[in-house]
mmCIF file of C-alpha atoms in Angstrom:
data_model
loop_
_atom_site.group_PDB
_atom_site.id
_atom_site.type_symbol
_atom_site.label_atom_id
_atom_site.label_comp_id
_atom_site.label_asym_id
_atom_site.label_seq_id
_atom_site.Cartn_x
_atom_site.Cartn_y
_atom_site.Cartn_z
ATOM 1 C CA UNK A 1157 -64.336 -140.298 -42.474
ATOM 2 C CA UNK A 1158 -66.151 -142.644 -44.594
ATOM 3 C CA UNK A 1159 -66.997 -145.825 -43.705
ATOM 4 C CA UNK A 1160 -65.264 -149.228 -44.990
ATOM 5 C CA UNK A 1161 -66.751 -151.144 -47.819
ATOM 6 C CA UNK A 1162 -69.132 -153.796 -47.112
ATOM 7 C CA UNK A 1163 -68.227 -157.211 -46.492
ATOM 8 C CA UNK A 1164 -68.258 -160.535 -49.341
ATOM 9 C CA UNK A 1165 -71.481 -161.887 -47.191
ATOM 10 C CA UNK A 1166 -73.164 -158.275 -47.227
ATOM 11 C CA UNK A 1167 -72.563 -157.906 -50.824
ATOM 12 C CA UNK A 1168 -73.759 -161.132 -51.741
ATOM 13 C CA UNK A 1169 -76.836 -160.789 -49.373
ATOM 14 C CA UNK A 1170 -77.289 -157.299 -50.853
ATOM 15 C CA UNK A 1171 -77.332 -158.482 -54.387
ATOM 16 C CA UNK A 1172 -80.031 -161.533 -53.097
ATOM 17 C CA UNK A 1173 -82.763 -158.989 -52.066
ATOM 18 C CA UNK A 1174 -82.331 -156.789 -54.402
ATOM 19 C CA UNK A 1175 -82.949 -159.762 -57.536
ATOM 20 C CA UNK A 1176 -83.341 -162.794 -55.742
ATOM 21 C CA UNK A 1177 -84.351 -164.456 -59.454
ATOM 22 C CA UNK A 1178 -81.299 -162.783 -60.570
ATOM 23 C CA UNK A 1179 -78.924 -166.135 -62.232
ATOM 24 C CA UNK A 1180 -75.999 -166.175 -60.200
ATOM 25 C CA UNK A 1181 -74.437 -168.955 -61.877
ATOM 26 C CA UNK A 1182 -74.581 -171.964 -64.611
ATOM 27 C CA UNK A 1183 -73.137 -175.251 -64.812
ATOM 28 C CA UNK A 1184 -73.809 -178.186 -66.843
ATOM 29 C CA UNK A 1185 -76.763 -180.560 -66.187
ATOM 30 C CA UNK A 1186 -74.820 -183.352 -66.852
ATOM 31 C CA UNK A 1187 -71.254 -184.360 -65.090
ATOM 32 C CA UNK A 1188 -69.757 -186.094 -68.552
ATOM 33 C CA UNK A 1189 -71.586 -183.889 -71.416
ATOM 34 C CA UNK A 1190 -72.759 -180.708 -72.194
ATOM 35 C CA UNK A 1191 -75.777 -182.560 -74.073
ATOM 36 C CA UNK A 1192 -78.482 -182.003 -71.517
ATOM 37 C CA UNK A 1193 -77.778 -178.416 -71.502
ATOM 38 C CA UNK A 1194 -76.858 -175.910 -68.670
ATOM 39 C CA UNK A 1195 -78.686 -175.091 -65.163
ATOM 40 C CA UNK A 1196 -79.315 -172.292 -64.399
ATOM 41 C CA UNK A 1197 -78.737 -170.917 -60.169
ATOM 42 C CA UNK A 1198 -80.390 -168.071 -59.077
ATOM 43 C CA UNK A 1199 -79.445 -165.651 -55.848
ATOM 44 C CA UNK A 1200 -81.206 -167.442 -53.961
ATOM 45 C CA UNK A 1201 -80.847 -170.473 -54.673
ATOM 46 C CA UNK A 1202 -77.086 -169.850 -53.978
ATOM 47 C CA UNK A 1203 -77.865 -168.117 -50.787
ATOM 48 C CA UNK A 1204 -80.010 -171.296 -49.679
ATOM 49 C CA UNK A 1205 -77.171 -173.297 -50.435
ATOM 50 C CA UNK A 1206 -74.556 -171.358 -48.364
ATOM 51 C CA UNK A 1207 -77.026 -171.196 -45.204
ATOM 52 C CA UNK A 1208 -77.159 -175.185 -45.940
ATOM 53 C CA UNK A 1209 -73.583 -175.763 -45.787
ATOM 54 C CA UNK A 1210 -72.932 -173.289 -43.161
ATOM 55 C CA UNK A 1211 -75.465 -174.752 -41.007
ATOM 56 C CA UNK A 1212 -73.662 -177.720 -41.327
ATOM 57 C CA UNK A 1213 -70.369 -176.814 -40.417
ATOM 58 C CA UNK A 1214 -71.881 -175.732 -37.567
ATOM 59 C CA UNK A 1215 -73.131 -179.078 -36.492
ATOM 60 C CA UNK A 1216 -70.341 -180.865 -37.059
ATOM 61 C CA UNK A 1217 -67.536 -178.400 -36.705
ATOM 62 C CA UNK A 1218 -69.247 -175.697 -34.092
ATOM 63 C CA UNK A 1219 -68.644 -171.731 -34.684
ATOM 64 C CA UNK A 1220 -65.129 -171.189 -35.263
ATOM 65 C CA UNK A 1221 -63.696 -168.160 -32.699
ATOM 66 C CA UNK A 1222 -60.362 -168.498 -33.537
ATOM 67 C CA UNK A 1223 -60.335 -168.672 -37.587
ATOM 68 C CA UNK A 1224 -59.086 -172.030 -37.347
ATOM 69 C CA UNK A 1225 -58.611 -173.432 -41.285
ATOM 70 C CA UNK A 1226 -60.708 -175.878 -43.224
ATOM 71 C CA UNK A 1227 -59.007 -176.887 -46.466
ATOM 72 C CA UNK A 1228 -61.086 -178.356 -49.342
ATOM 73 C CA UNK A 1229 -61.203 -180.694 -51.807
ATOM 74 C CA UNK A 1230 -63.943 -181.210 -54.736
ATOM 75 C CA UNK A 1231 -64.765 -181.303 -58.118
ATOM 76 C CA UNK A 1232 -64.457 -177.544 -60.286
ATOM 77 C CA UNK A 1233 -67.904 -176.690 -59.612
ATOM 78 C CA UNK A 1234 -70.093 -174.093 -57.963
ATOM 79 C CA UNK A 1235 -69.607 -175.699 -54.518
ATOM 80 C CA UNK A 1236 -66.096 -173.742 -54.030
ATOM 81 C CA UNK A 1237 -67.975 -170.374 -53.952
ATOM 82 C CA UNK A 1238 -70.480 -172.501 -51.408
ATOM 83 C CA UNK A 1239 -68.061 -173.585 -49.220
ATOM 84 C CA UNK A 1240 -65.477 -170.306 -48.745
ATOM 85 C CA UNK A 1241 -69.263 -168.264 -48.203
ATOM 86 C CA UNK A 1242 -70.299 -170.872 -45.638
ATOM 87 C CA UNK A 1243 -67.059 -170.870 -43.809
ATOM 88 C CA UNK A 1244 -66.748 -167.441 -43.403
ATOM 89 C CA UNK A 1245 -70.401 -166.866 -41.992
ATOM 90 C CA UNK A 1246 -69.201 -169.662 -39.547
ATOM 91 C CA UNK A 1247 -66.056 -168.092 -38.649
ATOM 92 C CA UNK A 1248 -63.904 -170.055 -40.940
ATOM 93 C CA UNK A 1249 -61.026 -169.472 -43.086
ATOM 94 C CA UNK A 1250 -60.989 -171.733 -46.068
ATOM 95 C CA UNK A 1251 -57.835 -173.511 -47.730
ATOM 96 C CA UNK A 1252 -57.928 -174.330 -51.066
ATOM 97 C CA UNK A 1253 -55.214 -176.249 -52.421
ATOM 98 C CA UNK A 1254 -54.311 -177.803 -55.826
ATOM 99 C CA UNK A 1255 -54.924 -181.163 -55.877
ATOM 100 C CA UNK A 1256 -52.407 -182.024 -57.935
ATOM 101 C CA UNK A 1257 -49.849 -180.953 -55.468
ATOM 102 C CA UNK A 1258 -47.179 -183.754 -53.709
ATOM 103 C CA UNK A 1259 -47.897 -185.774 -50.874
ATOM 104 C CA UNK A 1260 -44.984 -183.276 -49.191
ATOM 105 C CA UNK A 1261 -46.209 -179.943 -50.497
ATOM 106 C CA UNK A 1262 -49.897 -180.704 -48.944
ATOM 107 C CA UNK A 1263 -48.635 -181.768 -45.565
ATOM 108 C CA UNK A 1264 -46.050 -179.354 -45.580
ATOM 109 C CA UNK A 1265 -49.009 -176.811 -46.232
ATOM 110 C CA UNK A 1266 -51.715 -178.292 -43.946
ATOM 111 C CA UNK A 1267 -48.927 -177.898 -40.628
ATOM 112 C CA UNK A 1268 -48.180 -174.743 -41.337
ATOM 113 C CA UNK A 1269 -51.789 -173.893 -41.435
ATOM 114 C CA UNK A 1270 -51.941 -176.206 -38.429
ATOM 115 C CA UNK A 1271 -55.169 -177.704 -40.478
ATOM 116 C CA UNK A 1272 -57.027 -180.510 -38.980
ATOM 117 C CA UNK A 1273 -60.116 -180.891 -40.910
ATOM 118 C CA UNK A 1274 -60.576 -181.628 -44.893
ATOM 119 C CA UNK A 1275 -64.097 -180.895 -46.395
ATOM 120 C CA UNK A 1276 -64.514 -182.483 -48.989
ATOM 121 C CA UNK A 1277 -66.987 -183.472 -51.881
ATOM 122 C CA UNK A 1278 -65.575 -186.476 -53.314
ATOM 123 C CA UNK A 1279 -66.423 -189.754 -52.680
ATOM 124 C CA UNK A 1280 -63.835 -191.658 -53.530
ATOM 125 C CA UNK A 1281 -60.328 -190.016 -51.426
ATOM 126 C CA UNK A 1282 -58.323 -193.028 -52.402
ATOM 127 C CA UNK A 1283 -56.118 -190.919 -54.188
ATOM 128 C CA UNK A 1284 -55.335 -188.882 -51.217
ATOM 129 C CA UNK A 1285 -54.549 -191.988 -48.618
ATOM 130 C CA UNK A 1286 -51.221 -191.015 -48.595
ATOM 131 C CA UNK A 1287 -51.501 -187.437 -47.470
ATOM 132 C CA UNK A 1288 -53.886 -189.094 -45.135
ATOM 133 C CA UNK A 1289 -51.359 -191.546 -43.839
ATOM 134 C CA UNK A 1290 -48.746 -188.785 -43.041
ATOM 135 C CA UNK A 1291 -51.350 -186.197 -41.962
ATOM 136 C CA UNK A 1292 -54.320 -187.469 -40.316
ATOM 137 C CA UNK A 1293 -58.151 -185.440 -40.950
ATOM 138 C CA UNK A 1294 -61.279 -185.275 -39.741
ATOM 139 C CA UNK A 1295 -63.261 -185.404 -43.026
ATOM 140 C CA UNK A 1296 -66.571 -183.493 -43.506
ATOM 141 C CA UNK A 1297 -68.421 -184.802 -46.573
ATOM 142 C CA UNK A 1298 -70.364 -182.138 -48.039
ATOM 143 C CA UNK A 1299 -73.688 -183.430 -50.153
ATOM 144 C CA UNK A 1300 -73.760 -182.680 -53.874
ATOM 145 C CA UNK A 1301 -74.037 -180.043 -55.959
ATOM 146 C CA UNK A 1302 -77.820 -180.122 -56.906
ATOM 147 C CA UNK A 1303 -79.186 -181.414 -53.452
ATOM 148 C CA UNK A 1304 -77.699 -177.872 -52.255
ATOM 149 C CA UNK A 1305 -79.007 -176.197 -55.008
ATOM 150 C CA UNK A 1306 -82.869 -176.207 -53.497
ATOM 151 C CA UNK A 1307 -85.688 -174.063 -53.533
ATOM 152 C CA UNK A 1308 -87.260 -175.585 -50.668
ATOM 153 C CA UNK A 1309 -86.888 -172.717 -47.859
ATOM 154 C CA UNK A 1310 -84.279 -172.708 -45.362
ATOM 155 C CA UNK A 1311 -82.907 -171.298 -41.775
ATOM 156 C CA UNK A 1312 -80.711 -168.218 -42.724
ATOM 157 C CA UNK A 1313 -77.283 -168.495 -40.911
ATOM 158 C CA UNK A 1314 -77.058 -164.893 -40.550
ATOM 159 C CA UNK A 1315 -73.340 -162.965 -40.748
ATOM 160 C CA UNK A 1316 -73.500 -159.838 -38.255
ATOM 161 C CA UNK A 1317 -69.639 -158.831 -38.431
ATOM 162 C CA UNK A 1318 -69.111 -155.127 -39.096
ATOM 163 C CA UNK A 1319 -66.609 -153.563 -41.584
ATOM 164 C CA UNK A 1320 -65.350 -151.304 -38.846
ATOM 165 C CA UNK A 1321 -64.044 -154.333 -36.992
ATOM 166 C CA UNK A 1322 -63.714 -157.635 -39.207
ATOM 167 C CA UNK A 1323 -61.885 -156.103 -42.426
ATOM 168 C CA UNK A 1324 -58.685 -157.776 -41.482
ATOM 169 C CA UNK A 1325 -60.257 -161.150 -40.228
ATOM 170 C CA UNK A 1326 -58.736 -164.019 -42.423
ATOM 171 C CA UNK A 1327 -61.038 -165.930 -44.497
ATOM 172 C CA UNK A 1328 -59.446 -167.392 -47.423
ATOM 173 C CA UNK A 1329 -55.691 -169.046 -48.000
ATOM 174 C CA UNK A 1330 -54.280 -170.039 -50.937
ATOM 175 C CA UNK A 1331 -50.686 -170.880 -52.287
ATOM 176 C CA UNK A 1332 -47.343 -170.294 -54.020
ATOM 177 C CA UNK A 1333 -47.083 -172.814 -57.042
ATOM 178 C CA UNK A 1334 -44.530 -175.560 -56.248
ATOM 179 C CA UNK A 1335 -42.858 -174.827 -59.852
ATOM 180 C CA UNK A 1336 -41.691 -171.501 -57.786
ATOM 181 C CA UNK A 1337 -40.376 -173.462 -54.577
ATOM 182 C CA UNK A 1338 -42.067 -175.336 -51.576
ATOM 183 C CA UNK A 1339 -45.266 -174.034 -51.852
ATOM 184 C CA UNK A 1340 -46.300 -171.050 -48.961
ATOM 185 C CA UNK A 1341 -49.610 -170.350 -47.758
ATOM 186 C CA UNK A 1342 -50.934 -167.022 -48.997
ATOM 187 C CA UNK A 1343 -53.831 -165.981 -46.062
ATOM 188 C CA UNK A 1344 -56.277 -163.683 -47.503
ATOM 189 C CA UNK A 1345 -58.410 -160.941 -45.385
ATOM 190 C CA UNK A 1346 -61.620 -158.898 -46.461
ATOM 191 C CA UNK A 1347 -59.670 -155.845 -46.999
ATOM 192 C CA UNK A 1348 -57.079 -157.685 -49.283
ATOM 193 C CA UNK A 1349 -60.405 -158.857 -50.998
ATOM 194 C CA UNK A 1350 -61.478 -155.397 -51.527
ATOM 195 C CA UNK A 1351 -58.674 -153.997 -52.169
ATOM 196 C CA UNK A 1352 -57.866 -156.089 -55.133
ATOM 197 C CA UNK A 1353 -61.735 -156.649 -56.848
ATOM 198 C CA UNK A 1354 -63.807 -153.514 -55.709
ATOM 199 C CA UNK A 1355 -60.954 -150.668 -55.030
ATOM 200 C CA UNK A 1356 -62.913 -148.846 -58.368
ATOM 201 C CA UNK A 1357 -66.579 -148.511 -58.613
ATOM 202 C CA UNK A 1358 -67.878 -149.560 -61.764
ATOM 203 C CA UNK A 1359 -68.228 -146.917 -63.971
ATOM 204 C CA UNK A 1360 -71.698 -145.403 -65.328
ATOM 205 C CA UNK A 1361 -73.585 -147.479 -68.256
ATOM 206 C CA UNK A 1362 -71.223 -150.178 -67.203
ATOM 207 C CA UNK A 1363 -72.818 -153.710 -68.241
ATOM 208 C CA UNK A 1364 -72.414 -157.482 -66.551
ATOM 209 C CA UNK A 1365 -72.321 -160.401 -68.829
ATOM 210 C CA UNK A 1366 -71.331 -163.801 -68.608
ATOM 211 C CA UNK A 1367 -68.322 -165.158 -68.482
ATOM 212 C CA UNK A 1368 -67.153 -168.976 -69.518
ATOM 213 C CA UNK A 1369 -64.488 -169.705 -66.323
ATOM 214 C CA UNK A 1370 -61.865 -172.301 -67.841
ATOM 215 C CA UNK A 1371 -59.465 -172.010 -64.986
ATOM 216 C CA UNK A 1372 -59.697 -174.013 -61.834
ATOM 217 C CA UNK A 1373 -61.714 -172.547 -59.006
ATOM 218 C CA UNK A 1374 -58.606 -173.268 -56.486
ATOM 219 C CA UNK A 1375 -56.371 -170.948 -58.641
ATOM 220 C CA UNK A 1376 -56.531 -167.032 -57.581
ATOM 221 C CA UNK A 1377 -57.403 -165.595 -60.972
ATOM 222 C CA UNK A 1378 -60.701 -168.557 -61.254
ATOM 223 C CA UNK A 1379 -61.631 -167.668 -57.546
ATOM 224 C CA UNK A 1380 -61.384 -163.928 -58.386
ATOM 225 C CA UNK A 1381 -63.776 -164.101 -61.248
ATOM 226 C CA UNK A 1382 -66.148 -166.830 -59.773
ATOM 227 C CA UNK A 1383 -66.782 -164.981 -56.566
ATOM 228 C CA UNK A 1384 -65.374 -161.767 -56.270
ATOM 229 C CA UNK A 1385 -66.070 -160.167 -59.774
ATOM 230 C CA UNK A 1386 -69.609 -161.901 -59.651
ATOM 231 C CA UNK A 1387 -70.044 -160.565 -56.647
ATOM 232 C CA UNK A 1388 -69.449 -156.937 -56.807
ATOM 233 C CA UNK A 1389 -69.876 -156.598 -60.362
ATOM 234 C CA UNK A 1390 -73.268 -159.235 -61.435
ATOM 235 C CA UNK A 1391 -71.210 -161.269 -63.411
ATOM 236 C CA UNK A 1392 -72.336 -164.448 -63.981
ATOM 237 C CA UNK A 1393 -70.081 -167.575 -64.092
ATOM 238 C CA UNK A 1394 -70.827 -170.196 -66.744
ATOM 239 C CA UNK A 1395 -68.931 -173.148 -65.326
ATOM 240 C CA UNK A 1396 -67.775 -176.266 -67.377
ATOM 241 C CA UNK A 1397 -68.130 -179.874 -66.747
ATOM 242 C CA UNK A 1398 -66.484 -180.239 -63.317
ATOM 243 C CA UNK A 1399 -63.906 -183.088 -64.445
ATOM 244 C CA UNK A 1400 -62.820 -181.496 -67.528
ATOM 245 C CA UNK A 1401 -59.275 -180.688 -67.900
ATOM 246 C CA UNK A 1402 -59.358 -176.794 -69.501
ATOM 247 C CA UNK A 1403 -58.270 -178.193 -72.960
ATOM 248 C CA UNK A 1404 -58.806 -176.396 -76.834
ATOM 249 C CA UNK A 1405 -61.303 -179.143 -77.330
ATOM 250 C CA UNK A 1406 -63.020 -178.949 -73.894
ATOM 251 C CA UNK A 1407 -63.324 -175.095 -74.421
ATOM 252 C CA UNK A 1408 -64.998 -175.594 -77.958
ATOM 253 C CA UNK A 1409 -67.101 -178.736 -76.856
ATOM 254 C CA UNK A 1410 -68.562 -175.891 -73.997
ATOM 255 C CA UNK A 1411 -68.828 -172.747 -76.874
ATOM 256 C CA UNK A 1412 -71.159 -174.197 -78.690
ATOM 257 C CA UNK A 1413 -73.886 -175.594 -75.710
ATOM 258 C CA UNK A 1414 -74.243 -172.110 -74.026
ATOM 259 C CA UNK A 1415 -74.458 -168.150 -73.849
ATOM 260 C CA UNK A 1416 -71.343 -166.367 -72.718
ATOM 261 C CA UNK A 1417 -70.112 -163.333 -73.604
ATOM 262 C CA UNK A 1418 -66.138 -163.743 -72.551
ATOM 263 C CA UNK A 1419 -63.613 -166.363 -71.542
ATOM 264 C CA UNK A 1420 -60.857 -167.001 -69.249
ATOM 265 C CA UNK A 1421 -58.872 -170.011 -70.046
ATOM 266 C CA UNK A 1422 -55.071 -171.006 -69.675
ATOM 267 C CA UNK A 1423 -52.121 -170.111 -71.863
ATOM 268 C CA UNK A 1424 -52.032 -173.233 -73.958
ATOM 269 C CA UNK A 1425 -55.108 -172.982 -75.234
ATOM 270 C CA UNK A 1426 -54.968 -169.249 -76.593
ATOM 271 C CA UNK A 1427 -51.539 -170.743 -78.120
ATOM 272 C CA UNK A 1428 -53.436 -173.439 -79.675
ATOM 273 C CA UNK A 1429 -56.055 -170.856 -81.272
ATOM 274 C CA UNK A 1430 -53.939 -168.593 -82.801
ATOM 275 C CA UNK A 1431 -51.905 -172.109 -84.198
ATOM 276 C CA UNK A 1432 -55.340 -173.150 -85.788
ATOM 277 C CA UNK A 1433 -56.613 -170.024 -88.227
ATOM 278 C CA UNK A 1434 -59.542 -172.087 -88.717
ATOM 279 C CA UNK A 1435 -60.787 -172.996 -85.252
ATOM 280 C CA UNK A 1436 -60.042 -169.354 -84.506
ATOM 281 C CA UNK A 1437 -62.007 -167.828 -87.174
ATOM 282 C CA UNK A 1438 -64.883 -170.137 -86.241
ATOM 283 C CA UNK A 1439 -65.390 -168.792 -82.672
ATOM 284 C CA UNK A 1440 -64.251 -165.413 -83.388
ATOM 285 C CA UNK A 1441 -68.177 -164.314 -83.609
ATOM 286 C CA UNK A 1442 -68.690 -166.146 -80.291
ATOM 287 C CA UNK A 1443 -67.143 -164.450 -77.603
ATOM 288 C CA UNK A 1444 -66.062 -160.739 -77.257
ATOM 289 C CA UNK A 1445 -63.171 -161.013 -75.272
ATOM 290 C CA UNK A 1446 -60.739 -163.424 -73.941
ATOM 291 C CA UNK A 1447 -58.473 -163.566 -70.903
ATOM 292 C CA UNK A 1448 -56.005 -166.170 -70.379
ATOM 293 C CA UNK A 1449 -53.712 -166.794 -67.073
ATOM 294 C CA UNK A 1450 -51.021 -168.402 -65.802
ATOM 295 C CA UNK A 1451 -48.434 -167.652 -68.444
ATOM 296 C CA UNK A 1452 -46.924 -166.977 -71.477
ATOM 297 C CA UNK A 1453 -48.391 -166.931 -75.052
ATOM 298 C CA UNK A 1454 -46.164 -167.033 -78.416
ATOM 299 C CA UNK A 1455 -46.295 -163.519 -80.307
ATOM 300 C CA UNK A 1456 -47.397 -165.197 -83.657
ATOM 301 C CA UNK A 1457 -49.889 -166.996 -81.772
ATOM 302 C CA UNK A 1458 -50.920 -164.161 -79.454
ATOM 303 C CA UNK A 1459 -51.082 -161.771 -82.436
ATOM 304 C CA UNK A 1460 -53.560 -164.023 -84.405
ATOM 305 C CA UNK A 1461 -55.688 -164.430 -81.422
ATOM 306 C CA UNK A 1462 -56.071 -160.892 -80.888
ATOM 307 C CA UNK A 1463 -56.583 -159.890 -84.535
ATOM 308 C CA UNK A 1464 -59.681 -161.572 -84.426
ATOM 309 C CA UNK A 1465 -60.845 -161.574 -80.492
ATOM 310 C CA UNK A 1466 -60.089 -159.240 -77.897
ATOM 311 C CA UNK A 1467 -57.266 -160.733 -76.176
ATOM 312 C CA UNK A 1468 -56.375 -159.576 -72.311
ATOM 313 C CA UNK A 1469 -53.401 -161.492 -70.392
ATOM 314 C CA UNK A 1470 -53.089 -161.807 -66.666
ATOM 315 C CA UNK A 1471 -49.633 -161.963 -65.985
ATOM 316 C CA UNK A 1472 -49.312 -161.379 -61.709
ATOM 317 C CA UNK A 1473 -47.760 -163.983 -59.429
ATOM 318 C CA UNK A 1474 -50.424 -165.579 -57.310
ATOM 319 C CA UNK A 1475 -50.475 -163.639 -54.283
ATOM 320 C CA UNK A 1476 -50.554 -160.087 -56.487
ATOM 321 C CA UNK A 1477 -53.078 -161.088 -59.218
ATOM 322 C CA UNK A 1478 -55.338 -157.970 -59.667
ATOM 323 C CA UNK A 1479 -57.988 -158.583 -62.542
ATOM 324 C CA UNK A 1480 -58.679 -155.648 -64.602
ATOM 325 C CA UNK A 1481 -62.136 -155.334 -65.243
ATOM 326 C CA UNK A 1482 -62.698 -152.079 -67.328
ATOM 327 C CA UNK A 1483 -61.717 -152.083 -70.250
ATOM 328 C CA UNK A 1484 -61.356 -149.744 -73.489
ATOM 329 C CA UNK A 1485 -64.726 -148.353 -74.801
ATOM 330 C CA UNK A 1486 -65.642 -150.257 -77.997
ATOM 331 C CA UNK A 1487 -67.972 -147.860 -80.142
ATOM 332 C CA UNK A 1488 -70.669 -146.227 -77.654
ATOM 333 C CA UNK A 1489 -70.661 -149.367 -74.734
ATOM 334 C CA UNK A 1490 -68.957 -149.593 -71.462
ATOM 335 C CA UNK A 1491 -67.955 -153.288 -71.455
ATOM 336 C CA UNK A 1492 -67.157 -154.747 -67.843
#
């Protein structure tokens, strides 16, 4: 009988000794503009970063036995992928719910997760003193995004669960959308993980590139491709500026300051592309592929875009999304 897949922490851990210079990740330099360029976050680096915040947890929470749930609340930024990695090496599972969602639907989802603790890496929760008021927290401020990003050497929180017996341990929840109902918590395992991201092996003379992630790292279909795909499959995530709203001019604005090879971005803006010939033909020689999620695109529209790009759609209700990662052989490469 062969032996379950390796765990997320293993195959992250894996992929750190084997290239720990290996770049992980990008994100702007800047929080406002793309003008100072990108930074660049290596394996390690990341791994430093997740033994920093799990360490922390640690002191301020304790170890978790129980898989009690932490939600969390920040900017879209690498710190998401920090913060479910630390929680599960702490024995965590980690909520992550859309901000945007009514003062009901959070409390609603926080009791049914019986939730007590928000992480968070904003500084300013004004705008969530109502939830607050209905629902009280114990907050855990987490520090910012480049203090955790540090070469300096650190204490590795080590992960010693086994396959064999932690493949159905929760470690991740997410949620219906309201627009389908009162929102439901959707609890995630590490076989559900698997399952859905590394059921296939990649094939031979397959290839990772980089991928521009336009979709909020709270949704299923941005968490899948900022730290499952990357994960299993060396993909690297090219983040945007952590406030921006994924707009057609926000996407362009981050084309032109850095290499990518693909994006995912919502519906609205492959609409507005194949609505604009001449923005379209533009960055048609800029990416090779693009994804977009979370709905419908018109057929004029959709036709245009993929008469000049690639064009994949992810069309799966949040707790079923699957993301298709092997695609049709384009003269003599294996594109992943």
């Amino acid at each position: 009988m062969s032996s379950p897949p390796a765990l997320l922490p293993h195959v992250f851990e894996h992929r750190v000794r084997a290239n720990p210079a290996g770049i992980w990740a990008k994100y702007p330099v800047a929080t406002d503009n793309y003008e100072a360029g990108f930074r660049s976050v290596t394996n390690q680096q990341v791994l430093n970063a997740i033994n920093r915040m799990a360490a922390l947890f640690d002191r301020q929470l304790g170890a978790s036995q129980r898989f009690q749930t932490l939600a969390y609340l920040g900017p879209n930024d690498l710190r998401y992928f920090i913060v479910v990695m630390a929680a599960i090496k702490v024995g965590y599972k980690i909520f992550l719910p859309n901000p945007q969602n009514s003062m009901a639907a959070h409390v609603s989802l926080l009791a049914k997760l019986r939730c007590r603790v928000l992480v968070t890496a904003y500084e300013d929760l004004s705008s969530f003193q109502i939830i607050f008021d209905h629902y009280p927290l114990h907050r855990v401020r987490i520090p910012a995004l480049d203090e955790l990003i540090d070469d300096a050497e650190t204490v590795d929180y080590p992960y010693r669960k086994t396959p064999e017996t932690a493949q159905d341990d929760p470690i991740l929840v997410l949620h219906t959308p309201a627009s389908s109902g009162p929102p439901k918590p959707l609890v995630y395992t590490h076989r559900s993980i698997l399952q859905s991201v590394a059921a296939i092996p990649s094939p031979d003379g397959a290839q990772s590139t980089s991928l521009l992630l336009m979709l909020p790292s709270f949704n299923i279909a941005g968490l899948a491709m900022s730290l499952m795909i990357a994960a299993w499959d060396a993909c690297v995530t090219v983040y945007p500026l952590p406030s921006a709203t994924p707009t057609t001019t926000n996407f362009v604005d981050a084309l032109d300051d850095v290499q990518r090879d693909w994006a995912s971005l919502p519906p609205v803006v492959a609409t507005e592309l194949g609505d604009d010939r001449e923005l379209l033909h533009a960055i048609a020689h800029e990416l090779e592929h693009l994804y977009y999620v979370g709905g419908s695109v018109p057929l004029s529209a959709g036709d245009a875009v993929s008469s000049a790009i690639r064009l994949y759609q992810i069309e799966k209700p949040v707790d079923q999304t699957v993301i298709p990662q092997i695609r049709l052989q384009m003269a003599d490469e294996v594109v992943m």
